[in-house]
Amino acid sequence: MTPAEPTEPPSNATLTPAARRRNRITAVIFLVVVWMLLWGTLSWANLISGLVVAAVLLAVFPLPPVTFAGRIHPLGTARFLLRFLSDLVVASIQIAWMALRPGHVPHSAIIAVRLRVNTDLNLTLAAEALSLVPGSLILEADRTTGTLFIHVINVDSLDEVEKFRRGVLELEERIVAAIGSPEEQRRVRERPPPPLDLEGAAA
């Protein structure tokens, strides 16, 4: 008896109309949130312009379907947003102090972190959250392995590299707790973090 072949996630052709609508609504909400975070002001004008930009992007530049297998968990979403805003404030203060600190030459590193939930949605949300926080920038995202390559400033030792890597995996846990499916949440809890993969540390 041959082992069963692993099942592939449904393609866009097999998605139901309800699932396609749900995926479109999720994409619009995400794009509007990113738009308002980039502007830094909560207003009706930014909300309306964000909706227009999201509609144009999805119509003119259609992206591959990003399936949303989970559901929104209010408590997990609140925890994710509060921690994200906290990280935003703390990182902004740290970068400002680093710029004003006399005689300090910051070092940087490019760190590769493989996420435990390898889905387009998880990869995209983690990359956006990291890029919006001052001091870190996504250089590349490998969809085949679920790996993010992140440029990080003010990294002086391998201990700090490992600390940042753990922070990325904790961010992934908060994202999955906010919108992940039960299977994705179980995967994050049970699968140990992959071994440290330092792409480079320099200058």
mmCIF file of C-alpha atoms in Angstrom:
data_model
loop_
_atom_site.group_PDB
_atom_site.id
_atom_site.type_symbol
_atom_site.label_atom_id
_atom_site.label_comp_id
_atom_site.label_asym_id
_atom_site.label_seq_id
_atom_site.Cartn_x
_atom_site.Cartn_y
_atom_site.Cartn_z
ATOM 1 C CA MET A 1 0.000 0.000 0.000
ATOM 2 C CA THR A 2 1.522 3.321 -1.052
ATOM 3 C CA PRO A 3 1.484 6.302 1.289
ATOM 4 C CA ALA A 4 -1.060 8.973 0.558
ATOM 5 C CA GLU A 5 0.169 12.003 -1.308
ATOM 6 C CA PRO A 6 0.090 15.276 0.624
ATOM 7 C CA THR A 7 -2.829 17.428 -0.310
ATOM 8 C CA GLU A 8 -2.178 20.807 -1.881
ATOM 9 C CA PRO A 9 -4.010 23.943 -0.825
ATOM 10 C CA PRO A 10 -6.917 24.848 -3.071
ATOM 11 C CA SER A 11 -6.117 27.029 -6.046
ATOM 12 C CA ASN A 12 -8.021 30.130 -7.000
ATOM 13 C CA ALA A 13 -9.992 28.097 -9.521
ATOM 14 C CA THR A 14 -11.393 25.840 -6.799
ATOM 15 C CA LEU A 15 -12.181 28.624 -4.322
ATOM 16 C CA THR A 16 -15.841 29.283 -3.737
ATOM 17 C CA PRO A 17 -17.234 32.751 -4.493
ATOM 18 C CA ALA A 18 -17.574 33.343 -0.742
ATOM 19 C CA ALA A 19 -13.914 32.430 -0.185
ATOM 20 C CA ARG A 20 -12.809 34.732 -3.013
ATOM 21 C CA ARG A 21 -14.846 37.598 -1.543
ATOM 22 C CA ARG A 22 -13.383 36.942 1.895
ATOM 23 C CA ASN A 23 -9.839 36.969 0.505
ATOM 24 C CA ARG A 24 -10.498 40.243 -1.342
ATOM 25 C CA ILE A 25 -11.940 41.882 1.771
ATOM 26 C CA THR A 26 -8.956 40.705 3.823
ATOM 27 C CA ALA A 27 -6.551 42.149 1.239
ATOM 28 C CA VAL A 28 -8.399 45.497 1.172
ATOM 29 C CA ILE A 29 -8.400 45.771 4.984
ATOM 30 C CA PHE A 30 -4.700 44.956 5.149
ATOM 31 C CA LEU A 31 -3.782 47.495 2.429
ATOM 32 C CA VAL A 32 -5.855 50.225 4.098
ATOM 33 C CA VAL A 33 -4.206 49.554 7.480
ATOM 34 C CA VAL A 34 -0.736 49.740 5.907
ATOM 35 C CA TRP A 35 -1.711 52.969 4.077
ATOM 36 C CA MET A 36 -2.880 54.627 7.298
ATOM 37 C CA LEU A 37 0.209 53.467 9.206
ATOM 38 C CA LEU A 38 2.422 54.977 6.510
ATOM 39 C CA TRP A 39 0.596 58.309 6.786
ATOM 40 C CA GLY A 40 0.620 58.124 10.580
ATOM 41 C CA THR A 41 -2.768 59.827 10.945
ATOM 42 C CA LEU A 42 -6.194 58.315 11.575
ATOM 43 C CA SER A 43 -8.663 60.364 9.537
ATOM 44 C CA TRP A 44 -11.589 59.943 7.183
ATOM 45 C CA ALA A 45 -9.518 61.347 4.324
ATOM 46 C CA ASN A 46 -6.794 58.723 4.813
ATOM 47 C CA LEU A 47 -9.407 55.982 5.192
ATOM 48 C CA ILE A 48 -11.184 56.922 1.954
ATOM 49 C CA SER A 49 -7.942 57.439 0.023
ATOM 50 C CA GLY A 50 -6.675 54.096 1.375
ATOM 51 C CA LEU A 51 -9.790 52.346 0.077
ATOM 52 C CA VAL A 52 -9.316 53.961 -3.331
ATOM 53 C CA VAL A 53 -5.629 52.980 -3.462
ATOM 54 C CA ALA A 54 -6.443 49.401 -2.384
ATOM 55 C CA ALA A 55 -9.154 49.097 -5.057
ATOM 56 C CA VAL A 56 -6.815 50.421 -7.771
ATOM 57 C CA LEU A 57 -3.962 48.128 -6.710
ATOM 58 C CA LEU A 58 -6.156 45.033 -6.690
ATOM 59 C CA ALA A 59 -7.723 45.933 -10.047
ATOM 60 C CA VAL A 60 -4.624 47.054 -11.949
ATOM 61 C CA PHE A 61 -2.021 44.806 -10.305
ATOM 62 C CA PRO A 62 -3.852 41.592 -9.441
ATOM 63 C CA LEU A 63 -1.784 39.492 -7.057
ATOM 64 C CA PRO A 64 -1.733 35.701 -6.727
ATOM 65 C CA PRO A 65 -4.523 34.604 -4.393
ATOM 66 C CA VAL A 66 -3.530 34.596 -0.727
ATOM 67 C CA THR A 67 -5.722 32.083 1.021
ATOM 68 C CA PHE A 68 -6.954 32.924 4.504
ATOM 69 C CA ALA A 69 -7.555 29.646 6.300
ATOM 70 C CA GLY A 70 -8.080 31.030 9.769
ATOM 71 C CA ARG A 71 -10.301 33.653 11.306
ATOM 72 C CA ILE A 72 -9.765 36.921 13.149
ATOM 73 C CA HIS A 73 -9.278 36.420 16.893
ATOM 74 C CA PRO A 74 -10.124 39.709 18.685
ATOM 75 C CA LEU A 75 -7.931 39.119 21.751
ATOM 76 C CA GLY A 76 -4.944 37.984 19.684
ATOM 77 C CA THR A 77 -5.421 40.915 17.289
ATOM 78 C CA ALA A 78 -5.502 43.386 20.189
ATOM 79 C CA ARG A 79 -2.300 41.910 21.627
ATOM 80 C CA PHE A 80 -0.597 42.082 18.227
ATOM 81 C CA LEU A 81 -1.575 45.730 17.665
ATOM 82 C CA LEU A 82 -0.593 46.855 21.173
ATOM 83 C CA ARG A 83 2.795 45.158 20.941
ATOM 84 C CA PHE A 84 3.333 46.524 17.415
ATOM 85 C CA LEU A 85 2.622 50.097 18.549
ATOM 86 C CA SER A 86 4.925 49.600 21.546
ATOM 87 C CA ASP A 87 7.735 48.293 19.315
ATOM 88 C CA LEU A 88 7.181 51.240 16.960
ATOM 89 C CA VAL A 89 7.620 53.795 19.751
ATOM 90 C CA VAL A 90 10.598 52.045 21.380
ATOM 91 C CA ALA A 91 12.414 51.545 18.059
ATOM 92 C CA SER A 92 11.842 55.185 17.060
ATOM 93 C CA ILE A 93 13.378 56.384 20.337
ATOM 94 C CA GLN A 94 16.334 53.998 19.945
ATOM 95 C CA ILE A 95 17.042 55.130 16.374
ATOM 96 C CA ALA A 96 16.782 58.804 17.382
ATOM 97 C CA TRP A 97 19.207 58.261 20.279
ATOM 98 C CA MET A 98 21.598 56.345 18.034
ATOM 99 C CA ALA A 99 21.607 59.241 15.546
ATOM 100 C CA LEU A 100 22.351 61.781 18.281
ATOM 101 C CA ARG A 101 24.826 59.669 20.246
ATOM 102 C CA PRO A 102 28.320 61.116 19.736
ATOM 103 C CA GLY A 103 31.141 58.851 18.613
ATOM 104 C CA HIS A 104 28.974 55.772 18.138
ATOM 105 C CA VAL A 105 29.333 53.856 14.863
ATOM 106 C CA PRO A 106 26.418 51.407 14.546
ATOM 107 C CA HIS A 107 27.001 47.978 13.022
ATOM 108 C CA SER A 108 24.469 46.174 10.886
ATOM 109 C CA ALA A 109 23.637 42.612 9.936
ATOM 110 C CA ILE A 110 21.599 40.724 7.384
ATOM 111 C CA ILE A 111 19.740 37.980 9.210
ATOM 112 C CA ALA A 112 17.843 35.117 7.605
ATOM 113 C CA VAL A 113 14.870 33.902 9.646
ATOM 114 C CA ARG A 114 12.776 30.934 8.537
ATOM 115 C CA LEU A 115 9.173 31.187 9.687
ATOM 116 C CA ARG A 116 7.329 28.128 10.960
ATOM 117 C CA VAL A 117 4.075 28.856 9.109
ATOM 118 C CA ASN A 118 4.998 29.096 5.434
ATOM 119 C CA THR A 119 1.989 30.835 3.909
ATOM 120 C CA ASP A 120 1.911 33.930 1.711
ATOM 121 C CA LEU A 121 -0.282 35.766 4.214
ATOM 122 C CA ASN A 122 1.963 35.033 7.201
ATOM 123 C CA LEU A 123 5.080 35.918 5.211
ATOM 124 C CA THR A 124 3.542 39.184 3.989
ATOM 125 C CA LEU A 125 2.235 40.314 7.383
ATOM 126 C CA ALA A 126 5.530 39.533 9.119
ATOM 127 C CA ALA A 127 7.503 41.360 6.419
ATOM 128 C CA GLU A 128 5.252 44.427 6.572
ATOM 129 C CA ALA A 129 5.322 44.581 10.380
ATOM 130 C CA LEU A 130 9.129 44.335 10.424
ATOM 131 C CA SER A 131 9.614 46.944 7.691
ATOM 132 C CA LEU A 132 7.316 49.456 9.394
ATOM 133 C CA VAL A 133 9.394 49.362 12.598
ATOM 134 C CA PRO A 134 12.473 51.667 12.366
ATOM 135 C CA GLY A 135 15.809 49.846 12.318
ATOM 136 C CA SER A 136 14.770 46.786 10.303
ATOM 137 C CA LEU A 137 14.080 46.374 6.591
ATOM 138 C CA ILE A 138 13.105 43.349 4.517
ATOM 139 C CA LEU A 139 15.595 42.746 1.709
ATOM 140 C CA GLU A 140 14.094 39.538 0.337
ATOM 141 C CA ALA A 141 11.392 36.998 1.084
ATOM 142 C CA ASP A 142 11.783 33.414 -0.119
ATOM 143 C CA ARG A 143 8.306 31.934 -0.641
ATOM 144 C CA THR A 144 9.572 28.407 -1.197
ATOM 145 C CA THR A 145 11.191 28.120 2.235
ATOM 146 C CA GLY A 146 9.268 30.813 4.123
ATOM 147 C CA THR A 147 12.485 32.704 4.889
ATOM 148 C CA LEU A 148 12.822 36.442 5.464
ATOM 149 C CA PHE A 149 16.154 38.180 4.864
ATOM 150 C CA ILE A 150 16.224 41.241 7.117
ATOM 151 C CA HIS A 151 18.698 44.110 7.300
ATOM 152 C CA VAL A 152 19.022 45.162 10.944
ATOM 153 C CA ILE A 153 20.900 48.179 12.247
ATOM 154 C CA ASN A 154 22.768 48.482 15.563
ATOM 155 C CA VAL A 155 23.718 44.802 15.907
ATOM 156 C CA ASP A 156 27.079 44.291 17.599
ATOM 157 C CA SER A 157 27.209 40.600 18.541
ATOM 158 C CA LEU A 158 25.832 37.161 17.760
ATOM 159 C CA ASP A 159 23.822 37.358 20.986
ATOM 160 C CA GLU A 160 22.016 40.402 19.599
ATOM 161 C CA VAL A 161 21.472 38.564 16.307
ATOM 162 C CA GLU A 162 19.880 35.667 18.183
ATOM 163 C CA LYS A 163 17.777 38.093 20.246
ATOM 164 C CA PHE A 164 16.457 39.723 17.070
ATOM 165 C CA ARG A 165 15.759 36.325 15.526
ATOM 166 C CA ARG A 166 13.738 35.277 18.589
ATOM 167 C CA GLY A 167 11.853 38.562 18.303
ATOM 168 C CA VAL A 168 10.875 37.768 14.706
ATOM 169 C CA LEU A 169 9.596 34.325 15.728
ATOM 170 C CA GLU A 170 7.636 35.897 18.588
ATOM 171 C CA LEU A 171 6.142 38.341 16.072
ATOM 172 C CA GLU A 172 5.097 35.361 13.957
ATOM 173 C CA GLU A 173 3.421 33.807 17.009
ATOM 174 C CA ARG A 174 1.438 36.999 17.625
ATOM 175 C CA ILE A 175 0.345 37.150 13.965
ATOM 176 C CA VAL A 176 -0.802 33.525 14.037
ATOM 177 C CA ALA A 177 -2.570 34.117 17.362
ATOM 178 C CA ALA A 178 -4.394 37.039 15.734
ATOM 179 C CA ILE A 179 -5.536 35.476 12.448
ATOM 180 C CA GLY A 180 -4.207 31.915 12.262
ATOM 181 C CA SER A 181 -6.141 28.699 11.886
ATOM 182 C CA PRO A 182 -6.073 26.070 14.664
ATOM 183 C CA GLU A 183 -3.602 24.035 12.584
ATOM 184 C CA GLU A 184 -1.272 27.018 12.183
ATOM 185 C CA GLN A 185 -1.460 27.795 15.896
ATOM 186 C CA ARG A 186 -0.633 24.170 16.715
ATOM 187 C CA ARG A 187 2.307 24.273 14.296
ATOM 188 C CA VAL A 188 3.735 27.362 15.996
ATOM 189 C CA ARG A 189 3.351 25.812 19.452
ATOM 190 C CA GLU A 190 4.776 22.397 18.621
ATOM 191 C CA ARG A 191 7.430 23.061 15.979
ATOM 192 C CA PRO A 192 10.728 24.227 17.493
ATOM 193 C CA PRO A 193 12.314 27.295 15.919
ATOM 194 C CA PRO A 194 14.717 26.435 13.067
ATOM 195 C CA PRO A 195 18.444 26.749 13.796
ATOM 196 C CA LEU A 196 19.987 30.189 13.607
ATOM 197 C CA ASP A 197 20.826 31.201 10.047
ATOM 198 C CA LEU A 198 23.017 34.283 9.919
ATOM 199 C CA GLU A 199 23.346 35.469 6.349
ATOM 200 C CA GLY A 200 25.877 38.118 7.232
ATOM 201 C CA ALA A 201 27.040 40.559 9.837
ATOM 202 C CA ALA A 202 29.073 43.488 8.783
ATOM 203 C CA ALA A 203 30.462 46.914 9.036
#
